[in-house]
Structure formats: C-alpha cells, structure tokens
Coordinates of C-alpha atoms in Angstrom, one line a residue:
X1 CA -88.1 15.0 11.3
X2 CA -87.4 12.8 14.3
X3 CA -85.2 9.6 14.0
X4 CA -85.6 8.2 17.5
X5 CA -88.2 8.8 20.2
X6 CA -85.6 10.3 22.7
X7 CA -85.6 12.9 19.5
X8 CA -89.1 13.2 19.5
X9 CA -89.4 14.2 22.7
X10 CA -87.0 16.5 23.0
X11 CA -88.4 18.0 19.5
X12 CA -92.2 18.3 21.4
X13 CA -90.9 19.7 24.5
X14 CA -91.2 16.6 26.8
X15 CA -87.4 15.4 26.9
X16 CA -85.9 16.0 30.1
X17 CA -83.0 18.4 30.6
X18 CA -80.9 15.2 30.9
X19 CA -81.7 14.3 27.7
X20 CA -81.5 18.1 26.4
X21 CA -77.8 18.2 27.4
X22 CA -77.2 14.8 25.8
X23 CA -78.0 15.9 22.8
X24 CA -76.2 19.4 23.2
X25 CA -73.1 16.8 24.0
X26 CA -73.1 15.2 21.1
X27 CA -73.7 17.8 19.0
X28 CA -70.4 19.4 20.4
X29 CA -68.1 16.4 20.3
X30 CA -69.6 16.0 16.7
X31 CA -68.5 19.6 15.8
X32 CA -65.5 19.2 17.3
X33 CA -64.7 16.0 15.3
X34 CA -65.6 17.8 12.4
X35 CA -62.7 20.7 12.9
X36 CA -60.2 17.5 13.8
X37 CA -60.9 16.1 10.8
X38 CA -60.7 19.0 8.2
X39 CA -57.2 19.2 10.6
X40 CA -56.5 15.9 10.0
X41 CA -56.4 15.5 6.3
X42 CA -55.8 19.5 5.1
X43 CA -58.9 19.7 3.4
X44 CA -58.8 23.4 4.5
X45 CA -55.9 25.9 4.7
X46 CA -58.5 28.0 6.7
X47 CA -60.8 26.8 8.8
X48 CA -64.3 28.4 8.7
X49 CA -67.6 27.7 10.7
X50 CA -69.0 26.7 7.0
X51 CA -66.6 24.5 6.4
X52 CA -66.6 22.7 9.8
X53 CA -70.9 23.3 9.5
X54 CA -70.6 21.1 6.3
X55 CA -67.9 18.4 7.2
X56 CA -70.7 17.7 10.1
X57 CA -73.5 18.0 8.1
X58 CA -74.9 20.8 10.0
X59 CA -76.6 23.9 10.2
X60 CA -73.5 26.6 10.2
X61 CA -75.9 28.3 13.1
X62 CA -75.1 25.4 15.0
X63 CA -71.6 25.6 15.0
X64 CA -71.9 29.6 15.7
X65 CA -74.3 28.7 18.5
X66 CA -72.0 25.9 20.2
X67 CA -68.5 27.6 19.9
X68 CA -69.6 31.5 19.5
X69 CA -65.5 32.1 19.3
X70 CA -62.8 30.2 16.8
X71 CA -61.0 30.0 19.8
X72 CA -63.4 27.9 21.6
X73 CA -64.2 25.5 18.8
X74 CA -60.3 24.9 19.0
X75 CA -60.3 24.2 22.2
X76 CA -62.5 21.6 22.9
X77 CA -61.6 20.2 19.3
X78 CA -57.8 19.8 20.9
X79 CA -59.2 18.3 24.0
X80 CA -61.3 16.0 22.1
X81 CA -58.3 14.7 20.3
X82 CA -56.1 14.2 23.3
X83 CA -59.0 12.1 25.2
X84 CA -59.3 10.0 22.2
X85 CA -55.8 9.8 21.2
X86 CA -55.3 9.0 25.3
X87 CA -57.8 6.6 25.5
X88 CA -56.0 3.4 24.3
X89 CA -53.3 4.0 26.4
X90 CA -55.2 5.0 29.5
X91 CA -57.0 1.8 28.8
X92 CA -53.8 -0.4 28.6
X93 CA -52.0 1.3 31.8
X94 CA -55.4 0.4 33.8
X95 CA -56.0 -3.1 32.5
X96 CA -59.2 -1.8 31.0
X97 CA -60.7 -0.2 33.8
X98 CA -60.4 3.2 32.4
X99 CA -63.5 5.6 31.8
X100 CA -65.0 5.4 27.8
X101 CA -64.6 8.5 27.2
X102 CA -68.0 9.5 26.2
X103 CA -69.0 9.9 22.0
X104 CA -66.7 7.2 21.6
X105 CA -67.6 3.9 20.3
X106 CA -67.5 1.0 22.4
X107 CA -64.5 -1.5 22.4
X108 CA -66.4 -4.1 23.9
X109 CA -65.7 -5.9 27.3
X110 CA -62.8 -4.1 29.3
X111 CA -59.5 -5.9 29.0
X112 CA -58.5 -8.2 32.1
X113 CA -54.5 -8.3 32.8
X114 CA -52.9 -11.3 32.2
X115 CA -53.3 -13.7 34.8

C-alpha cells in the first residue's frame, strides 16, 4: 500500500534514484531516532534490532538491512543526536542562517539578528 504518489512510484519502479535515496534517508534517520529514543527513556537495558524494528514501526529486516552491524546503527544514531541536539545552537550563533538539518521539522522563517 502506497500513501503518496512519490511512494507509488518508487513501489512500480518509475521513482528516480533521487527519490530512491530519499526514501533510504529517511528510513535511516527514522531508525536511528528509534535507537535514540529507546536510549532516551531506558525502555531497554539491551538494545536489539527488534526492539529498535518495533519502536519504528518497522520490518526488523529493515533495520538489519540499513545498519548490518550494532556498531553502525550506533553511530549514525550518535551523530543524529549531536546534529539535532546542535541545531538550535548552530541556528542562534548564525542568526538563523544555518543548514536544517535534514528529517527535521521545520522551525519556520530563519531568525534575523536584532537590528
């Protein structure tokens, strides 16, 4: 079942790689803010693939597929964290002409300095 018809394409076969990695994209920051949030509130001692598979709502062969090693879910789960965690400050050092960092949602306008 498709939700969107960027989905449906990429379901039949006519999505272009663009969109194909896109979708790979969000897939692994979704993962990855799966694992931070089992982290986050100790839901888990020990972290599985099932266990990160269902906080995400997932197929746990997506999570094996995406991050074949628990070391590389981990990483990209602490580097999600930092660019999110970063974010608000990058944003108030740079007057709000910092990159979004991408998954994230949208804050709006970027802030102007004070005139």
């Amino acid at each position: 079942m498709t939700t969107d018809a960027r989905s449906a394409d990429s379901a039949t076969g006519t999505g272009t790689a663009e969109d194909e990695r896109l979708e790979q994209a969000r897939l692994r920051i979704r993962i990855a803010e799966a694992a931070i949030e089992l982290i986050r509130t100790g839901d888990s001692l020990h972290l599985t693939g099932d266990a990160v598979a269902a906080q995400a709502r997932i197929a746990p062969e997506l999570v094996q597929r995406e991050f074949p090693t628990w070391e590389s879910l981990l990483a990209v789960a602490v580097m999600r964290w930092h660019e999110v965690r970063l974010r608000p400050l990058l944003e108030h050092a740079t007057g709000g002409r910092s990159r979004r960092v991408p998954g994230t949602p949208d804050r709006g306008e970027p802030r102007r300095p004070p005139a």
